[in-house]
mmCIF file of C-alpha atoms in Angstrom:
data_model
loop_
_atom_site.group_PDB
_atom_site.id
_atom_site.type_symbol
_atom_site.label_atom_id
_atom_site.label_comp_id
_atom_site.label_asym_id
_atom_site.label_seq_id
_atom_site.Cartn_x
_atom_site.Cartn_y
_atom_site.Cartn_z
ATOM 1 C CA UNK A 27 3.389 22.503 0.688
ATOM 2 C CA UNK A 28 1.946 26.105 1.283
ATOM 3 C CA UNK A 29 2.324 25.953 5.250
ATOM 4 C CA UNK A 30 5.373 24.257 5.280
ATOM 5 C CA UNK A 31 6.992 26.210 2.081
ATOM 6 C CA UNK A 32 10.055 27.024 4.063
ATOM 7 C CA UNK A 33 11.193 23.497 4.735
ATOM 8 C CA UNK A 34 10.228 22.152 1.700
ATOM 9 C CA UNK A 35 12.455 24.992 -0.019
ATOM 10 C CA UNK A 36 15.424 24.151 2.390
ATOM 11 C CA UNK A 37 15.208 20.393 1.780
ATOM 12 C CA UNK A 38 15.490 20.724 -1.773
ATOM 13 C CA UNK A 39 18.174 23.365 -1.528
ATOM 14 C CA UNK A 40 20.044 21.430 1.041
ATOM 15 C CA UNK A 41 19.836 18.177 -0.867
ATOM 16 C CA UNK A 42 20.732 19.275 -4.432
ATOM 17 C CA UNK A 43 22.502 22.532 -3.611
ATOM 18 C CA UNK A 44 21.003 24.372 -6.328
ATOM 19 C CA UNK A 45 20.599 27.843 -4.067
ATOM 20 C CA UNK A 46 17.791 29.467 -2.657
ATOM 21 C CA UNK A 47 16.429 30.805 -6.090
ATOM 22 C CA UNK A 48 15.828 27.352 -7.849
ATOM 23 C CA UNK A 49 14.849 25.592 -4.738
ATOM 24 C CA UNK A 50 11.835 28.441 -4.370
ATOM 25 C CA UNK A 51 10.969 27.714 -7.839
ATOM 26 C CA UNK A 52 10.847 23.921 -7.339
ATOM 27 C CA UNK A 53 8.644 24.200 -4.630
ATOM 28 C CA UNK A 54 6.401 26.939 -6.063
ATOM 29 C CA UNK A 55 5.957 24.898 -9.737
ATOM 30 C CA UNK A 56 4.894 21.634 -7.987
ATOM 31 C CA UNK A 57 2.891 23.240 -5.941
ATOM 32 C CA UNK A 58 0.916 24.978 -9.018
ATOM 33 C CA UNK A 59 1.275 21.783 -10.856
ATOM 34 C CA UNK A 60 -0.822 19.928 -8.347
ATOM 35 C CA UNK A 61 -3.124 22.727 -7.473
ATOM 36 C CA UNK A 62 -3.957 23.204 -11.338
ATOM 37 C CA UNK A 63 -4.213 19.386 -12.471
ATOM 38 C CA UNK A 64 -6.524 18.447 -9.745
ATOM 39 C CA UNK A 65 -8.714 21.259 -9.764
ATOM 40 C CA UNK A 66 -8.708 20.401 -13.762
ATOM 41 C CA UNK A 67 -9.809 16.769 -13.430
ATOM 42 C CA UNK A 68 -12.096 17.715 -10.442
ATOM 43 C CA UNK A 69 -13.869 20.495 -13.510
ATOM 44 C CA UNK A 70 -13.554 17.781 -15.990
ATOM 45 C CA UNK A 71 -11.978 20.406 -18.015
ATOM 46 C CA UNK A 72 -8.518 19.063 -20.471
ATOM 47 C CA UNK A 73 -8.716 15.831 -18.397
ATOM 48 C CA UNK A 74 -5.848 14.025 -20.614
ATOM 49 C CA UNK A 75 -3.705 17.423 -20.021
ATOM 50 C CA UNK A 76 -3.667 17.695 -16.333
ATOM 51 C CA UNK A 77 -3.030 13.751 -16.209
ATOM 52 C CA UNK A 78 -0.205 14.263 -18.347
ATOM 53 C CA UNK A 79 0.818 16.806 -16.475
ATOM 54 C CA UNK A 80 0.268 14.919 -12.891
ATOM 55 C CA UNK A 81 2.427 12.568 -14.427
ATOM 56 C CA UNK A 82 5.250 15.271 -14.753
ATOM 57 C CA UNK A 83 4.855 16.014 -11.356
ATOM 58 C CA UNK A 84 4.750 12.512 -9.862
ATOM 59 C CA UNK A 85 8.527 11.997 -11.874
ATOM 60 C CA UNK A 86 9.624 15.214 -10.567
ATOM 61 C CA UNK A 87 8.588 14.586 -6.701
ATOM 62 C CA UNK A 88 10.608 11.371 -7.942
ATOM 63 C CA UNK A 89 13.855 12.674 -8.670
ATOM 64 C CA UNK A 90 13.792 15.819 -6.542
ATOM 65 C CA UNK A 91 13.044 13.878 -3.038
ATOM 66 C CA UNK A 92 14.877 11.096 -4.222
ATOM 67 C CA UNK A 93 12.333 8.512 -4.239
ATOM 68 C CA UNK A 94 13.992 6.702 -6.910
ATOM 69 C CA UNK A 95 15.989 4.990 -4.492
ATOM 70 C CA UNK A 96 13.592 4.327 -1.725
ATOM 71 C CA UNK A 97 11.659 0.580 -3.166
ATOM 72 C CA UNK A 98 8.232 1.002 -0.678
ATOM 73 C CA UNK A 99 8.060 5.302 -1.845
ATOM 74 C CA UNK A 100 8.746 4.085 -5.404
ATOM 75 C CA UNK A 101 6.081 1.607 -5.657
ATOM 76 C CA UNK A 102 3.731 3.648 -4.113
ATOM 77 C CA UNK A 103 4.181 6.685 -6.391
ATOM 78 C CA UNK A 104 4.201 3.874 -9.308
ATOM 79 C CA UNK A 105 0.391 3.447 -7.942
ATOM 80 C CA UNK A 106 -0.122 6.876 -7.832
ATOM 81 C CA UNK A 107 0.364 6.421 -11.573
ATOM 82 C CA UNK A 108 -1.382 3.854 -11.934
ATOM 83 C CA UNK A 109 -4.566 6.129 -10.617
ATOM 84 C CA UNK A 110 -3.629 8.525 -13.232
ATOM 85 C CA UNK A 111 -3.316 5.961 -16.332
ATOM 86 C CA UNK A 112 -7.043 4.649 -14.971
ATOM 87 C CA UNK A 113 -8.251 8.385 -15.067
ATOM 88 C CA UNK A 114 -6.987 8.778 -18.354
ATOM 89 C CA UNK A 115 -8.402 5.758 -19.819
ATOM 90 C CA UNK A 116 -12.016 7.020 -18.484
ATOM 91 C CA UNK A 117 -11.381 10.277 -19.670
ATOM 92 C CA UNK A 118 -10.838 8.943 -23.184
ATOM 93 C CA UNK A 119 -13.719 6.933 -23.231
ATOM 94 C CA UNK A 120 -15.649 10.295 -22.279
ATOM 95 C CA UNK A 121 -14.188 11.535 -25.860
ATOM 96 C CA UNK A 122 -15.538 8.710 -27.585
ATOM 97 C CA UNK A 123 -18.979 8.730 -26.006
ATOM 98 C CA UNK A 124 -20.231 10.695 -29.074
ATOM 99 C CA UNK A 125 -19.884 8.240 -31.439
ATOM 100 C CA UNK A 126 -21.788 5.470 -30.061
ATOM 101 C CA UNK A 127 -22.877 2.478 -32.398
ATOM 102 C CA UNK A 128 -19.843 2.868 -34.396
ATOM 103 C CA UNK A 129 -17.268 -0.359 -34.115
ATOM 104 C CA UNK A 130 -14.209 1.658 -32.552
ATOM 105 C CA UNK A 131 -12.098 -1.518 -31.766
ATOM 106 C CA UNK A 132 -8.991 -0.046 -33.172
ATOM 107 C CA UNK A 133 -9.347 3.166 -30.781
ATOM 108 C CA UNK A 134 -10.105 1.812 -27.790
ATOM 109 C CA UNK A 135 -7.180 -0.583 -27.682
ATOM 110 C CA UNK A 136 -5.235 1.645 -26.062
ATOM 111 C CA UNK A 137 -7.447 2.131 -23.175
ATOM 112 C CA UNK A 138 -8.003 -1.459 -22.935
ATOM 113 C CA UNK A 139 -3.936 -1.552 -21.768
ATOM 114 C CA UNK A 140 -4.096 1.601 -19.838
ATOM 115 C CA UNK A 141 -6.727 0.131 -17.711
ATOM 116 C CA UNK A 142 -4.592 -3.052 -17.895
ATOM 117 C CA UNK A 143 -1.515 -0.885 -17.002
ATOM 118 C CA UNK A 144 -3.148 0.808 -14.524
ATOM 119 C CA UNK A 145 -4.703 -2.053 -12.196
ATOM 120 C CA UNK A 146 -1.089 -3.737 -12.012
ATOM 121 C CA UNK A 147 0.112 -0.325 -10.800
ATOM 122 C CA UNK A 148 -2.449 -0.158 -8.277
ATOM 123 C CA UNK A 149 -1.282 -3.713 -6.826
ATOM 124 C CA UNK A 150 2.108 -2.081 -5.724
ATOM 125 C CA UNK A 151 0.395 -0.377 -2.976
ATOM 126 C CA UNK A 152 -0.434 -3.362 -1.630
ATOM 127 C CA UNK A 153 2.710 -4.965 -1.585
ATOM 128 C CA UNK A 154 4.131 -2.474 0.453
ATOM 129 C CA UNK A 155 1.482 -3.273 2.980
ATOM 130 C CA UNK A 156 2.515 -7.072 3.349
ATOM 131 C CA UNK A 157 4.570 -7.840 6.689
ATOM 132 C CA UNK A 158 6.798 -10.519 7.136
ATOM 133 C CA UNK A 159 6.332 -12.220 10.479
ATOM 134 C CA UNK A 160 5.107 -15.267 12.446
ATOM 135 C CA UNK A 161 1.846 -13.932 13.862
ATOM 136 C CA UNK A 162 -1.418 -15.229 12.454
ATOM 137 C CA UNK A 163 -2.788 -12.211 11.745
ATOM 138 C CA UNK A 164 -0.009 -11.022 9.638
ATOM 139 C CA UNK A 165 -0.255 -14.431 7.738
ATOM 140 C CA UNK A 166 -3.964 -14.213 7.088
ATOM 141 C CA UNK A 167 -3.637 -10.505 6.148
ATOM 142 C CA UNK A 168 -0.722 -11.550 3.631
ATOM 143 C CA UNK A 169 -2.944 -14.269 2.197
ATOM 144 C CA UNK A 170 -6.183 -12.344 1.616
ATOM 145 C CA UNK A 171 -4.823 -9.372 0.393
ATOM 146 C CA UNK A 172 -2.106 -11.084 -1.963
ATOM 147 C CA UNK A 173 -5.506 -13.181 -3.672
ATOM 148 C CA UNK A 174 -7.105 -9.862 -3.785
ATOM 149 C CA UNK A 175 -4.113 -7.833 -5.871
ATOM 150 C CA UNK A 176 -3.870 -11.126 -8.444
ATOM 151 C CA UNK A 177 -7.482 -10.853 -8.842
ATOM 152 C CA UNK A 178 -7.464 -7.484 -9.518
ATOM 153 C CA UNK A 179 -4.080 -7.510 -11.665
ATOM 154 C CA UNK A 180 -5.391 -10.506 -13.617
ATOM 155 C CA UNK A 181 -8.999 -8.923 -14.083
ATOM 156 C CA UNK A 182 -10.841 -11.823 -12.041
ATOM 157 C CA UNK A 183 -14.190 -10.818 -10.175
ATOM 158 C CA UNK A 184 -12.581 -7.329 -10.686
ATOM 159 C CA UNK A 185 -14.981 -4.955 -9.368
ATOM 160 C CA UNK A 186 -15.683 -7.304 -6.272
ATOM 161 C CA UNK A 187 -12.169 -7.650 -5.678
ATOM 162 C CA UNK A 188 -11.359 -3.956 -6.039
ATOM 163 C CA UNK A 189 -14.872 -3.066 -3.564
ATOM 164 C CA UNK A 190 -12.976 -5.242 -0.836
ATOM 165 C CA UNK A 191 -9.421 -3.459 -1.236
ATOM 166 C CA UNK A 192 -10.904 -0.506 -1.147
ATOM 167 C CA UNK A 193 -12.928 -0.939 2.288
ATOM 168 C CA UNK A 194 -9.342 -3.069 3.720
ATOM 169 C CA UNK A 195 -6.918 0.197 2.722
ATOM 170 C CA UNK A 196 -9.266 2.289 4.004
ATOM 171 C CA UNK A 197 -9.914 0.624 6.826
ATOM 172 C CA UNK A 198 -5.777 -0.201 7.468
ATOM 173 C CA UNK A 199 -5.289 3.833 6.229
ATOM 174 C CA UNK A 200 -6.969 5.133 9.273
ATOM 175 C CA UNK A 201 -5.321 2.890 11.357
ATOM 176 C CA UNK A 202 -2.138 2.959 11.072
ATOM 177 C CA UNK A 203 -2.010 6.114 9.077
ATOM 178 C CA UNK A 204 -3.897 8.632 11.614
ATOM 179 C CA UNK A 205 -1.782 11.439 11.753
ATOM 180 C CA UNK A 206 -4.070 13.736 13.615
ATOM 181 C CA UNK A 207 -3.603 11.487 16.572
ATOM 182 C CA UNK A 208 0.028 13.040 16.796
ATOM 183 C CA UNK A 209 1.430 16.707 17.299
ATOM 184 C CA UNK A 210 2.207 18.986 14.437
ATOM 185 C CA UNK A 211 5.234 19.887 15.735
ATOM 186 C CA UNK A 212 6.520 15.769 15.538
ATOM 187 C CA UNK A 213 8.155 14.785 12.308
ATOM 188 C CA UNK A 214 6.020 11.781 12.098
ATOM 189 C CA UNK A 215 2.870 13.575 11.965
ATOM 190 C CA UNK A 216 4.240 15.105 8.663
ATOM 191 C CA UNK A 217 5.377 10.907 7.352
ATOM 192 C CA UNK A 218 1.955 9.689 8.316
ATOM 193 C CA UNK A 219 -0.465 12.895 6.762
ATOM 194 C CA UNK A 220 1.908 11.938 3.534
ATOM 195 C CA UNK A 221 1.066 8.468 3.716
ATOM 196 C CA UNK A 222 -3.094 9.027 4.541
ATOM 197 C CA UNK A 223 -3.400 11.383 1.453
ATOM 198 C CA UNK A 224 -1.518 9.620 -0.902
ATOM 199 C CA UNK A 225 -3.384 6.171 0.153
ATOM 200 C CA UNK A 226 -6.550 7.788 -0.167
ATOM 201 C CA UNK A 227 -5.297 8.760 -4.407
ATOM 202 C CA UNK A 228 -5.026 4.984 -4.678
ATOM 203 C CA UNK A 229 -8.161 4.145 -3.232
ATOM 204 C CA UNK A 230 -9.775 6.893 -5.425
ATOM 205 C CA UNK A 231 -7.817 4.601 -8.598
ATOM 206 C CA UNK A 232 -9.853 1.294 -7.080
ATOM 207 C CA UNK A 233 -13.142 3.154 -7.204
ATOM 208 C CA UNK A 234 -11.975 3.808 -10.240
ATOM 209 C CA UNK A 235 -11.623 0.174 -11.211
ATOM 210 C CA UNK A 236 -14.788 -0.531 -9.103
ATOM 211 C CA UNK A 237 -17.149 2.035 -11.819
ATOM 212 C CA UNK A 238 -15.482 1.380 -15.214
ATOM 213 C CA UNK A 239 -14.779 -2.223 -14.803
ATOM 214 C CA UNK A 240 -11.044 -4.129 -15.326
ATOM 215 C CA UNK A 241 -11.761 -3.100 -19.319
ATOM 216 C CA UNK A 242 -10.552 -5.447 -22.587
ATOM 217 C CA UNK A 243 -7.500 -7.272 -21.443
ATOM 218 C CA UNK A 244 -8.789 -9.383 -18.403
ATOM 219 C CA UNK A 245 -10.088 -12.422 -17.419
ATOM 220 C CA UNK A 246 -13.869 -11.092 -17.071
ATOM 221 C CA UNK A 247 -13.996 -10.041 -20.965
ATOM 222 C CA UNK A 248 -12.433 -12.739 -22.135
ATOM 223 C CA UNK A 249 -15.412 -15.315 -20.154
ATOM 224 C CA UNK A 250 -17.885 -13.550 -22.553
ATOM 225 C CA UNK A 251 -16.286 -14.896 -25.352
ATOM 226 C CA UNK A 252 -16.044 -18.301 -23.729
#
């Protein structure tokens, strides 16, 4: 957003028509918003603030570049959030870390459904991924990875499950998504660096999943009951 302030500035202007004033400040308070949240979680320093305000700026990107109305962009910033909801539920289990021993059912029920929350968030990333034709590869790569997101939505093998999507959207990200190999001066070298970075956030949201488990409300806590 810094080296390409101009256009961003003239794409909101242009789209909304708001003038060059409000368009300037769009661009220069989501720029600060993201700057300031990440380097907050990446401190560890008011987690649950920045990822509250992260949030704000995932619905804002939402409205402002009109997302809303674009089903793959919306389900992928729905992931995005999903990342978030995960960070937020490990963040709050940092705050309860002191009081160890002590039963704290009641509290950590809402973390149980963030976690929930955000693994079924994290499985619209991968449905944007699915193709729809005859070829076997497509078929098998359909197959596998729709097993994989129910596993991880339902909270089945969750960590293995999670391990394998991660190394598969990595491995698909750099494929498909490898901006560098075009020219900056190409608008699809701007589509694909979008798409790279904001893959990579989900993949951070598995490894997520991968180190704190699928939490309460999944299929692998409720076995140790059974």
């Amino acid at each position: 957003m810094w080296f390409q302030w101009s256009e961003q500035r003239d794409y909101i202007d242009s789209t909304w028509n708001c003038g060059y004033l409000l368009a300037s400040s769009f661009v220069f308070l989501n720029l600060l918003g993201q700057l300031t949240g990440c380097i907050l979680v990446l401190s560890r320093n008011f987690v649950q603030y920045a990822c509250f305000g992260l949030f704000g700026i995932i619905a804002l990107q939402t409205i402002a570049y009109s997302i809303l109305w674009d089903l793959k962009f919306l389900m992928r910033n729905l992931a995005l959030g999903g990342g978030l909801l995960l960070l937020l539920a490990e963040s709050r289990s940092e705050g309860k870390s002191m009081f160890a021993g002590v039963p704290t059912m009641r509290e950590s029920s809402p973390k149980q459904y963030m976690q929930l929350g955000g693994r079924v968030l994290l499985v619209l990333m991968f449905m944007t991924l699915l193709h729809f034709d005859a070829s076997f590869f497509s078929i098998l790569q359909n197959i596998v990875g729709t097993a994989l997101m129910i596993l991880v939505a339902v909270g089945f093998k969750t960590k293995l499950a999670a391990l394998t999507l991660v190394v598969w959207l990595f491995a698909i990200n750099v494929y498909f998504n490898a901006f560098w190999t075009i020219p900056v001066y190409k608008p699809m070298h701007d589509f694909l660096k979008y798409d790279f970075f904001q893959t990579m956030s989900v993949i951070g949201g598995l490894l997520l999943v991968v180190a704190l488990g699928p939490g309460g409300v999944s299929m692998d806590e409720k076995k140790k009951e059974w």
